[in-house]
Coordinates of N, CA and C in Angstrom, one line a residue:
Q1 N -3.9 11.5 -2.9 CA -2.5 11.8 -3.3 C -1.8 10.7 -4.3
N2 N -2.1 9.4 -3.9 CA -1.6 8.1 -4.5 C -2.5 7.6 -5.8
G3 N -3.6 8.3 -6.2 CA -4.4 7.8 -6.9 C -5.6 6.9 -6.4
V4 N -6.6 6.9 -7.1 CA -7.8 6.0 -6.7 C -7.8 4.9 -6.2
M5 N -7.0 4.0 -7.2 CA -6.9 2.3 -7.1 C -5.9 2.4 -6.0
S6 N -4.7 2.8 -6.1 CA -3.7 2.7 -5.1 C -4.4 3.3 -3.6
G7 N -5.2 4.3 -3.4 CA -5.6 4.8 -2.2 C -6.8 3.7 -1.8
L8 N -7.7 3.2 -2.8 CA -8.3 2.1 -2.4 C -7.8 0.6 -1.8
M9 N -6.7 0.3 -2.3 CA -6.0 -0.8 -2.0 C -5.3 -0.6 -0.6
Q10 N -4.6 0.8 -0.6 CA -4.1 0.9 0.9 C -5.3 0.7 2.1
M11 N -6.7 1.3 1.8 CA -7.5 1.3 2.6 C -8.1 -0.3 2.9
L12 N -8.2 -1.0 1.7 CA -8.3 -2.5 2.1 C -7.5 -3.3 2.8
L13 N -5.9 -2.8 2.6 CA -4.9 -3.3 3.3 C -4.9 -3.1 4.9
L14 N -5.7 -2.0 5.2 CA -5.4 -1.3 6.6 C -6.6 -2.3 7.3
K15 N -7.8 -2.5 6.5 CA -8.7 -3.2 7.0 C -8.5 -4.8 7.2
V16 N -7.1 -5.4 6.6 CA -6.9 -6.5 6.8 C -6.2 -6.5 8.0
S17 N -5.2 -5.3 8.1 CA -4.4 -5.2 9.2 C -5.1 -5.2 10.3
A18 N -6.2 -4.3 10.6 CA -7.2 -4.2 11.9 C -7.9 -5.5 12.0
H19 N -7.9 -6.2 11.3 CA -8.7 -7.9 11.6 C -7.9 -8.6 12.1
I20 N -6.5 -8.5 11.7 CA -5.3 -9.2 12.2 C -5.2 -9.1 13.7
T21 N -5.0 -7.5 14.0 CA -4.8 -6.9 15.1 C -6.1 -7.2 16.0
E22 N -7.3 -7.3 15.7 CA -8.3 -7.5 16.4 C -8.1 -9.2 16.8
Q23 N -7.8 -9.8 16.0 CA -7.9 -11.4 16.1 C -6.7 -11.8 16.9
L24 N -5.6 -11.2 17.1 CA -4.5 -11.8 17.7 C -4.0 -10.8 18.8
G25 N -4.7 -9.6 18.9 CA -4.3 -8.7 19.9 C -2.9 -7.9 19.9
M26 N -2.3 -7.9 18.7 CA -1.1 -7.4 18.2 C -1.1 -7.0 16.8
A27 N -0.5 -5.7 16.8 CA -0.4 -5.2 15.1 C 0.5 -6.0 14.5
P28 N 0.4 -6.2 13.1 CA 1.3 -6.5 12.3 C 2.6 -5.8 12.2
G29 N 3.9 -6.3 12.0 CA 4.8 -5.2 12.1 C 5.7 -5.1 13.1
G30 N 5.4 -6.1 14.2 CA 6.0 -5.9 15.4 C 7.5 -6.2 15.6
E31 N 8.0 -7.1 14.6 CA 9.2 -7.5 14.4 C 10.0 -6.2 14.1
F32 N 9.6 -5.3 13.3 CA 10.3 -4.2 13.1 C 10.4 -3.2 13.7
R33 N 9.2 -2.9 14.7 CA 9.1 -2.1 15.8 C 10.1 -2.2 16.7
E34 N 10.6 -3.9 17.0 CA 11.4 -4.2 18.1 C 13.0 -4.4 17.4
A35 N 13.1 -4.2 16.1 CA 14.3 -4.3 15.8 C 14.7 -2.8 15.8
F36 N 14.0 -1.8 15.7 CA 13.9 -0.1 15.9 C 14.6 0.0 17.2
K37 N 13.6 -0.6 18.4 CA 13.9 -0.5 19.6 C 15.3 -1.0 19.9
E38 N 15.5 -2.1 19.6 CA 17.0 -2.8 19.9 C 18.4 -1.8 19.0
A39 N 17.8 -1.4 17.9 CA 18.8 -0.7 17.5 C 19.3 0.6 18.0
S40 N 18.3 1.4 18.7 CA 18.5 2.3 19.2 C 19.3 2.1 20.7
K41 N 19.4 1.0 21.0 CA 20.4 0.7 22.3 C 21.7 0.6 22.2
V42 N 22.0 0.3 20.7 CA 23.6 0.2 20.4 C 23.9 1.5 19.8
P43 N 25.1 1.8 20.7 CA 25.8 3.0 20.3 C 26.4 3.0 18.9
F44 N 26.3 4.1 18.2 CA 26.8 4.4 17.1 C 26.1 3.5 15.8
C45 N 24.8 3.0 16.4 CA 24.2 2.1 15.1 C 23.4 2.9 14.3
K46 N 23.9 2.8 13.0 CA 22.6 3.4 12.2 C 21.5 2.7 11.7
F47 N 20.4 3.4 11.9 CA 19.2 2.2 11.4 C 18.5 2.5 10.1
H48 N 18.7 1.8 8.9 CA 17.9 2.3 7.6 C 17.0 1.3 7.4
L49 N 15.9 2.3 6.7 CA 14.7 1.6 6.3 C 14.8 1.0 4.6
G50 N 15.2 -0.1 4.6 CA 15.7 -0.5 3.2 C 14.7 -1.1 2.4
D51 N 13.3 -1.2 2.7 CA 12.4 -1.5 1.7 C 12.1 -0.6 0.7
R52 N 11.5 -1.0 -0.2 CA 11.2 -0.1 -1.3 C 9.9 1.0 -0.9
P53 N 9.5 2.0 -1.3 CA 8.5 2.7 -0.9 C 7.0 2.3 -1.1
I54 N 6.3 2.5 0.0 CA 5.1 1.5 -0.5 C 4.3 2.0 -1.5
P55 N 4.0 3.5 -1.8 CA 3.4 4.0 -3.0 C 4.1 3.3 -4.3
V56 N 5.2 3.2 -4.4 CA 6.0 2.3 -5.9 C 5.5 0.9 -5.9
T57 N 5.5 0.4 -4.7 CA 4.9 -1.1 -4.7 C 3.5 -1.1 -5.0
F58 N 2.6 -0.4 -4.3 CA 1.1 -0.3 -4.8 C 0.9 -0.1 -6.0
K59 N 1.9 0.7 -6.6 CA 1.2 1.1 -7.9 C 1.7 0.2 -8.9
R60 N 2.8 -0.2 -8.7 CA 3.5 -1.4 -9.6 C 2.6 -2.5 -9.5
A61 N 2.1 -2.8 -8.2 CA 1.2 -4.2 -8.5 C -0.2 -3.9 -9.1
I62 N -0.7 -2.8 -9.0 CA -2.0 -2.4 -9.3 C -1.8 -2.5 -10.8
A63 N -0.8 -1.7 -11.5 CA -0.6 -1.6 -12.8 C -0.4 -3.1 -13.5
A64 N 0.0 -4.1 -12.7 CA 0.4 -5.3 -13.0 C -1.0 -6.3 -13.2
L65 N -2.0 -5.8 -12.5 CA -2.9 -6.7 -12.2 C -4.1 -6.5 -13.6
S66 N -5.0 -7.5 -14.0 CA -5.7 -7.0 -14.8 C -7.3 -6.3 -14.1
F67 N -8.4 -6.0 -14.9 CA -9.3 -5.5 -14.3 C -10.1 -6.3 -13.3
W68 N -9.9 -7.6 -14.1 CA -10.8 -8.8 -13.2 C -9.7 -9.0 -12.2
Q69 N -8.8 -9.5 -11.7 CA -7.8 -9.8 -11.2 C -8.0 -8.3 -9.8
K70 N -7.9 -7.3 -10.4 CA -8.4 -6.4 -9.3 C -9.5 -6.1 -8.6
V71 N -10.8 -6.6 -9.2 CA -12.0 -6.8 -8.6 C -12.0 -8.2 -7.8
K72 N -11.3 -9.3 -8.1 CA -11.3 -10.4 -7.5 C -10.4 -10.4 -6.1
L73 N -9.2 -9.5 -6.3 CA -8.5 -9.1 -4.8 C -9.3 -8.3 -4.2
A74 N -10.0 -7.5 -4.4 CA -10.7 -6.3 -3.7 C -11.9 -7.3 -2.9
W75 N -12.6 -8.0 -3.7 CA -13.4 -9.1 -3.2 C -12.9 -9.7 -2.1
G76 N -11.8 -10.3 -2.2 CA -11.4 -11.1 -1.5 C -11.1 -10.2 0.0
L77 N -10.2 -9.4 -0.1 CA -10.2 -8.4 0.9 C -11.2 -7.7 1.5
C78 N -12.1 -7.2 1.1 CA -13.4 -6.8 1.8 C -14.2 -7.8 2.4
F79 N -14.1 -8.9 2.2 CA -14.8 -10.0 3.0 C -14.1 -11.2 3.5
L80 N -12.8 -10.5 3.8 CA -11.9 -11.3 4.9 C -12.4 -11.4 6.4
S81 N -12.5 -12.6 6.7 CA -13.3 -12.5 7.8 C -12.8 -14.1 8.8
D82 N -11.9 -14.5 8.1 CA -11.5 -16.3 8.9 C -10.8 -15.6 10.0
P83 N -11.0 -16.6 10.9 CA -10.4 -16.6 12.3 C -8.5 -16.7 12.1
I84 N -8.1 -15.9 13.1 CA -6.7 -16.2 13.0 C -5.9 -16.5 14.5
S85 N -5.4 -17.5 14.7 CA -4.9 -17.4 16.1 C -3.5 -17.7 16.2
K86 N -2.9 -17.5 17.4 CA -1.6 -17.4 17.4 C -0.8 -18.7 16.9
D87 N -1.5 -19.6 17.1 CA -1.1 -20.9 16.9 C -0.7 -21.2 15.0
D88 N -1.7 -20.6 14.5 CA -1.8 -20.1 12.9 C -0.4 -19.3 12.7
V89 N -0.3 -18.2 13.3 CA 1.1 -17.5 13.0 C 2.2 -18.6 13.2
E90 N 2.5 -19.0 14.3 CA 3.6 -20.0 14.4 C 3.6 -21.0 13.4
K91 N 2.5 -21.6 12.8 CA 2.1 -22.4 11.8 C 3.4 -21.9 10.5
C92 N 3.0 -20.6 10.2 CA 3.5 -19.7 9.1 C 5.1 -19.7 8.9
K93 N 5.6 -19.9 10.2 CA 6.9 -20.1 10.6 C 7.8 -21.1 10.0
Q94 N 7.0 -22.0 9.8 CA 7.4 -23.5 9.2 C 7.6 -23.3 7.6
K95 N 8.9 -23.8 7.3 CA 9.3 -23.7 5.8 C 8.4 -23.8 4.8
D96 N 7.9 -25.5 5.2 CA 7.0 -25.9 4.1 C 6.0 -25.4 4.0
L97 N 5.4 -24.8 4.8 CA 3.9 -24.2 4.8 C 4.2 -22.9 4.3
L98 N 5.0 -22.1 4.6 CA 5.1 -20.8 4.2 C 5.6 -20.8 2.3
E99 N 6.5 -22.0 2.1 CA 6.5 -22.4 0.8 C 5.2 -22.4 -0.1
Q100 N 4.4 -23.3 0.5 CA 3.2 -23.8 0.0 C 2.3 -22.5 0.0
M101 N 2.3 -21.5 0.8 CA 1.4 -20.4 0.8 C 1.9 -19.4 -0.4
M102 N 3.4 -19.5 -0.6 CA 3.9 -18.5 -1.8 C 3.3 -19.2 -3.1
A103 N 3.7 -20.6 -3.1 CA 3.1 -21.0 -4.2 C 1.6 -21.0 -4.6
E104 N 0.6 -20.8 -3.7 CA -0.7 -20.6 -4.0 C -0.8 -19.2 -4.5
M105 N 0.0 -18.3 -3.9 CA -0.3 -17.0 -4.2 C 0.6 -16.8 -5.8
I106 N 1.5 -17.4 -6.3 CA 2.0 -17.3 -7.4 C 0.9 -17.8 -8.4
G107 N 0.4 -18.9 -8.1 CA -1.0 -19.6 -8.8 C -1.9 -18.7 -9.1
E108 N -2.3 -18.0 -8.0 CA -3.5 -17.2 -8.2 C -3.3 -15.6 -8.7
F109 N -2.2 -15.3 -8.4 CA -2.0 -13.8 -8.6 C -0.4 -13.9 -9.0
P110 N -0.2 -14.4 -10.1 CA 1.6 -14.4 -10.4 C 2.1 -13.1 -10.3
D111 N 1.3 -12.0 -11.2 CA 1.9 -10.6 -11.4 C 2.0 -9.9 -9.7
L112 N 0.9 -10.3 -9.1 CA 0.9 -9.8 -7.9 C 2.2 -10.1 -7.2
H113 N 2.2 -11.7 -7.1 CA 3.6 -12.0 -6.3 C 5.1 -11.3 -6.7
R114 N 4.9 -11.3 -8.3 CA 6.3 -10.6 -8.7 C 6.5 -9.3 -8.1
T115 N 5.3 -8.1 -8.1 CA 5.6 -7.0 -7.6 C 5.8 -6.7 -6.3
I116 N 5.2 -7.8 -5.4 CA 5.2 -7.4 -4.2 C 6.1 -8.3 -3.4
V117 N 6.6 -9.5 -3.8 CA 7.5 -10.3 -3.2 C 9.0 -10.3 -4.2
S118 N 8.9 -10.9 -5.4 CA 10.1 -11.1 -6.2 C 10.9 -9.6 -6.5
E119 N 10.1 -8.6 -6.5 CA 10.7 -7.3 -6.9 C 11.1 -6.5 -5.7
R120 N 10.4 -7.0 -4.8 CA 11.1 -6.6 -3.3 C 12.1 -7.4 -2.8
D121 N 12.2 -8.5 -3.0 CA 13.5 -9.4 -2.9 C 14.9 -8.7 -3.3
I122 N 14.9 -8.1 -4.6 CA 15.7 -7.6 -5.6 C 16.0 -6.4 -4.7
S123 N 15.0 -5.6 -4.5 CA 15.3 -4.3 -3.7 C 15.9 -4.5 -2.3
L124 N 15.5 -5.3 -1.4 CA 16.0 -5.6 -0.1 C 17.5 -6.3 -0.3
T125 N 17.6 -7.0 -1.1 CA 19.1 -7.6 -1.3 C 19.9 -6.5 -1.8
Y126 N 19.5 -5.7 -2.9 CA 20.6 -4.3 -3.1 C 20.9 -3.6 -2.0
M127 N 19.8 -3.2 -1.0 CA 20.0 -2.6 0.0 C 21.0 -3.2 0.9
L128 N 20.8 -4.5 1.2 CA 21.5 -5.1 2.5 C 22.9 -5.1 1.8
K129 N 23.3 -5.4 0.5 CA 24.8 -5.6 -0.1 C 25.5 -3.9 0.0
Q130 N 24.5 -3.0 -0.2 CA 25.1 -1.6 -0.1 C 25.5 -1.5 1.4
A131 N 24.7 -1.9 2.5 CA 25.0 -1.7 4.0 C 26.2 -2.4 4.3
A132 N 26.2 -3.4 3.6 CA 27.2 -4.5 4.1 C 28.8 -4.4 3.5
K133 N 28.7 -3.2 2.7 CA 30.3 -2.9 2.0 C 31.2 -2.6 3.2
Q134 N 32.4 -2.8 2.8 CA 33.5 -2.7 3.8 C 33.6 -1.4 4.0
I135 N 33.8 -1.1 5.1 CA 34.0 0.6 5.7 C 35.5 0.7 5.5
E136 N 35.9 2.0 4.8 CA 37.3 2.5 4.8 C 37.5 3.4 5.9
L137 N 38.9 3.0 6.4 CA 39.3 3.9 7.6 C 39.8 5.2 7.2
P138 N 39.8 6.1 8.2 CA 40.3 7.5 7.5 C 41.8 7.5 7.7
R139 N 42.6 8.2 6.9 CA 44.0 7.9 6.5 C 44.8 9.1 6.9
A140 N 46.1 9.2 7.5 CA 46.6 10.7 8.0 C 47.0 11.2 6.7
S141 N 47.5 10.5 5.7 CA 47.8 11.3 4.7 C 47.4 10.2 3.0
E142 N 47.6 11.1 2.3 CA 47.4 10.5 0.8 C 48.4 9.4 0.7
T143 N 49.4 9.1 1.0 CA 50.4 8.3 0.8 C 50.0 7.0 1.5
E144 N 49.4 7.2 2.7 CA 49.0 6.1 3.5 C 48.2 4.9 2.8
P145 N 48.5 3.8 2.8 CA 47.5 2.6 2.1 C 46.1 2.8 2.8
R146 N 45.3 2.2 2.0 CA 44.0 2.4 2.4 C 43.7 1.4 3.3
K147 N 43.1 1.4 4.1 CA 42.7 0.2 5.1 C 41.2 0.0 5.5
Y148 N 40.6 -1.1 5.3 CA 39.0 -1.3 5.1 C 38.8 -2.3 6.4
I149 N 37.7 -2.2 7.2 CA 37.0 -3.2 7.9 C 35.6 -3.5 7.6
P150 N 35.3 -4.7 7.8 CA 33.8 -5.5 7.6 C 33.0 -4.4 8.3
A151 N 32.0 -4.5 7.6 CA 30.5 -3.8 8.3 C 29.8 -4.6 9.0
V152 N 29.3 -4.4 10.2 CA 28.5 -5.4 11.0 C 27.1 -4.7 10.7
V153 N 26.3 -5.7 9.8 CA 24.8 -5.7 9.7 C 24.0 -6.5 9.9
V154 N 22.8 -6.1 10.7 CA 21.8 -7.0 11.0 C 20.7 -6.6 10.0
G155 N 19.8 -7.5 9.2 CA 19.0 -7.3 8.5 C 17.6 -8.1 9.0
V156 N 16.6 -7.3 9.2 CA 15.5 -7.7 9.8 C 14.3 -7.7 8.4
V157 N 13.9 -8.8 7.9 CA 13.0 -9.0 6.8 C 12.1 -10.0 7.1
G158 N 10.6 -9.7 6.3 CA 10.0 -11.0 6.7 C 10.5 -12.3 6.1
M159 N 9.9 -13.3 6.8 CA 10.2 -14.7 6.2 C 10.1 -15.2 4.7
G160 N 9.0 -14.4 4.4 CA 8.9 -14.7 2.9 C 10.0 -14.2 2.0
H161 N 10.9 -13.2 2.6 CA 11.9 -13.0 1.5 C 13.0 -13.5 1.9
V162 N 13.6 -14.2 2.7 CA 14.5 -14.9 2.9 C 15.3 -15.6 1.5
P163 N 14.2 -16.6 1.2 CA 14.6 -17.2 0.0 C 15.5 -16.2 -1.3
G164 N 14.3 -15.3 -1.7 CA 14.6 -14.4 -2.4 C 16.0 -13.9 -2.4
I165 N 16.1 -13.4 -0.9 CA 17.3 -12.5 -0.8 C 18.5 -13.5 -1.1
E166 N 18.5 -14.8 -0.5 CA 19.5 -15.6 -0.7 C 19.8 -16.0 -2.4
K167 N 18.6 -16.1 -3.1 CA 19.2 -16.3 -4.5 C 19.5 -15.3 -5.2
N168 N 19.4 -14.2 -4.7 CA 19.8 -12.7 -5.5 C 21.2 -12.3 -5.0
W169 N 21.6 -12.7 -3.8 CA 22.8 -12.4 -3.0 C 23.9 -12.4 -3.9
N170 N 24.4 -13.0 -4.7 CA 25.8 -12.8 -5.7 C 25.4 -12.7 -7.0
S171 N 24.3 -12.0 -7.3 CA 23.9 -11.7 -8.4 C 24.1 -9.8 -8.7
D172 N 24.6 -9.4 -9.9 CA 24.5 -8.1 -10.1 C 23.0 -7.4 -10.4
L173 N 23.1 -6.5 -9.3 CA 21.6 -6.1 -9.3 C 21.7 -4.4 -9.9
N174 N 20.5 -4.2 -10.6 CA 20.1 -3.1 -11.0 C 18.5 -2.9 -10.6
I175 N 18.5 -1.9 -9.9 CA 17.0 -1.4 -9.1 C 16.3 -0.4 -9.8
Q176 N 17.0 0.3 -11.0 CA 16.3 1.1 -11.5 C 14.9 0.9 -12.1
E177 N 14.9 -0.2 -13.0 CA 13.4 -0.6 -13.4 C 12.6 -0.6 -12.4
I178 N 12.7 -1.3 -11.3 CA 11.6 -1.8 -10.3 C 11.6 -0.5 -9.3
M179 N 12.3 0.6 -9.4 CA 11.8 1.9 -8.4 C 11.1 2.7 -9.2
S180 N 10.9 2.4 -10.5 CA 9.8 3.5 -11.3 C 8.1 2.9 -11.3
V181 N 7.5 4.0 -11.6 CA 6.2 3.7 -11.7 C 5.9 3.5 -13.1
P182 N 5.0 2.5 -13.5 CA 4.7 2.4 -14.8 C 3.6 3.3 -15.1
P183 N 3.4 3.9 -16.7 CA 2.1 5.1 -16.9 C 1.0 4.0 -16.6
P184 N -0.1 4.8 -16.2 CA -1.4 4.1 -16.3 C -2.0 3.6 -17.6
S185 N -2.5 2.5 -17.4 CA -3.0 1.6 -18.6 C -4.3 2.8 -18.9
A186 N -4.7 2.1 -20.5 CA -6.1 2.8 -20.7 C -7.1 2.3 -20.3
S187 N -7.3 1.0 -19.7 CA -8.4 0.6 -18.8 C -8.4 1.2 -17.2
S188 N -7.3 1.6 -16.8 CA -7.1 2.0 -15.6 C -7.6 3.6 -15.5
K189 N -7.5 4.3 -17.0 CA -7.7 5.8 -17.0 C -9.3 5.6 -17.3
I190 N -10.0 4.6 -17.8 CA -11.0 4.7 -18.2 C -12.0 4.4 -16.8
F191 N -11.4 3.4 -16.2 CA -12.1 3.4 -14.4 C -12.1 4.4 -13.7
K192 N -10.9 5.2 -13.7 CA -10.7 6.2 -13.0 C -11.8 7.3 -13.5
F193 N -11.8 7.2 -14.7 CA -12.8 8.8 -15.0 C -14.0 8.0 -14.8
V194 N -14.6 6.9 -15.0 CA -16.0 6.1 -14.4 C -16.1 6.6 -12.9
I195 N -14.9 6.3 -12.3 CA -15.4 6.5 -10.6 C -15.6 8.0 -10.4
K196 N -14.9 8.9 -11.1 CA -15.0 10.3 -10.7 C -16.4 10.5 -11.1
A197 N -16.5 10.2 -12.5 CA -18.0 10.9 -13.0 C -19.3 10.2 -12.3
T198 N -19.1 9.1 -11.6 CA -20.0 8.3 -10.8 C -20.2 9.4 -9.3
V199 N -19.1 9.6 -8.9 CA -18.7 10.5 -7.5 C -19.5 11.8 -7.9
F200 N -19.1 12.4 -8.9 CA -19.5 13.7 -8.8 C -20.9 13.7 -9.5
G201 N -21.6 12.9 -10.2 CA -22.9 12.9 -10.7 C -24.0 12.4 -9.5
L202 N -23.4 11.7 -8.4 CA -24.2 11.3 -7.1 C -24.1 12.6 -6.4
M203 N -23.0 13.5 -6.4 CA -23.1 14.7 -5.5 C -23.9 15.5 -6.1
G204 N -24.2 15.7 -7.3 CA -24.9 16.8 -8.6 C -26.3 16.4 -8.0
Y205 N -26.5 14.9 -8.0 CA -28.1 14.6 -8.0 C -28.5 15.0 -6.6
G206 N -27.5 14.6 -5.4 CA -27.8 14.9 -4.3 C -28.1 16.4 -3.7
C207 N -27.1 17.2 -4.4 CA -27.4 18.7 -4.2 C -29.0 19.0 -5.0
Y208 N -29.0 18.6 -6.0 CA -30.1 18.9 -6.7 C -31.5 18.5 -5.8
R209 N -31.6 17.3 -5.3 CA -32.8 16.8 -4.6 C -32.6 17.6 -3.3
I210 N -31.7 17.9 -2.7 CA -31.8 18.5 -1.4 C -32.4 20.0 -1.6
G211 N -31.9 20.7 -2.8 CA -32.2 21.8 -3.0 C -33.8 22.0 -3.4
Q212 N -34.2 20.9 -4.2 CA -35.7 20.9 -4.6 C -36.6 20.8 -3.5
R213 N -36.2 19.9 -2.5 CA -36.9 19.8 -0.9 C -36.8 21.1 -0.4
T214 N -35.6 21.8 -0.6 CA -35.7 23.0 0.4 C -36.4 24.0 -0.1
V215 N -36.8 24.2 -1.4 CA -37.5 25.2 -2.2 C -39.1 24.8 -1.9
Q216 N -39.2 23.4 -2.0 CA -40.6 22.9 -1.5 C -41.0 23.4 -0.4
F217 N -40.1 23.3 0.5 CA -40.3 23.5 1.7 C -40.8 24.9 2.4
I218 N -39.9 25.5 1.6 CA -40.1 27.1 1.4 C -41.3 27.6 1.1
L219 N -41.8 27.1 0.1 CA -42.9 27.3 -0.6 C -44.2 27.1 0.2
S220 N -43.9 25.8 1.0 CA -44.9 25.2 1.9 C -45.5 26.0 3.3
M221 N -44.6 27.0 3.5 CA -44.6 27.8 4.6 C -45.7 28.8 4.3
P222 N -46.4 29.3 5.3 CA -47.9 30.2 5.4 C -47.3 31.5 5.0
A223 N -46.2 32.1 5.5 CA -45.4 33.3 5.1 C -45.3 33.5 3.6
A224 N -44.6 32.3 3.2 CA -44.2 32.2 1.6 C -45.4 32.4 0.9
Q225 N -46.5 31.7 1.3 CA -47.4 31.4 0.2 C -48.4 32.8 0.3
S226 N -48.4 33.4 1.5 CA -49.1 34.8 1.6 C -48.1 35.8 0.9
Y227 N -46.8 35.7 0.9 CA -46.1 36.7 0.1 C -46.5 36.3 -1.3
L228 N -46.3 35.1 -1.8 CA -46.7 34.7 -3.2 C -48.0 35.3 -3.8
Q229 N -49.1 35.2 -2.7 CA -50.6 35.6 -3.2 C -50.6 36.8 -3.4
K230 N -49.9 37.9 -2.4 CA -50.0 39.2 -2.6 C -49.2 39.4 -3.9
L231 N -47.9 38.8 -4.2 CA -47.2 39.2 -5.5 C -48.4 38.9 -6.6
T232 N -49.0 38.1 -6.6 CA -49.9 37.7 -7.7 C -51.2 38.8 -7.8
E233 N -51.5 39.2 -6.7 CA -52.5 40.1 -6.7 C -51.9 41.7 -7.4
I234 N -50.7 41.9 -6.8 CA -50.0 43.3 -7.4 C -50.1 43.1 -9.0
R235 N -49.4 41.9 -9.6 CA -49.3 41.6 -11.0 C -50.6 41.7 -11.7
S236 N -51.5 41.2 -11.2 CA -53.2 41.2 -11.8 C -53.3 42.5 -11.8
Q237 N -53.2 43.3 -10.9 CA -53.7 44.8 -10.7 C -52.8 45.7 -11.9

């Protein structure tokens, strides 16, 4: 539904998620599940999913990577087997280490960091600012002056997004561009065609081999051989 490359990337990230869950005994994203649970306890609380849709982020990230960067990233995700402990997770909460990890990601995959982190910083900031707008109180009549009360907002975001949200908070934000999916590049179209051609070619060859073996098996049966012999005799007569 989301395209070949996007689908493959989601499968690889699910593999990473399963690896983390196996190592720690808990699934990633627990903070968001806990936030939803707590928000449901607050009367009249509105719960809003403010992140950019996953298909948009995946497609923009894949479109931003070159062919070799895609291969390198896929290879790294396929063979991710490093042990992860709860102490490692606690270390990631340290600001200096988090900044170092972000810097390493920027150095190795700058376009990936831009689409997965920086663009989502803008999207999350925009959504939080929309939620934080003052609430207008209902008026008894048109002549009554407008009255506003401040909105009470709790935003739950990943630690890596906090610096970007702080940086973008006082800026005029336009998220139209980062919410669109760029058209596929020529290399992406070629790769997609090669993948499809390979899959259908293997399926066709498999069907051919199975059919060939099935015919050989049927012809080797005594009943089939007897029938063919009789047919030959009838034709010769």
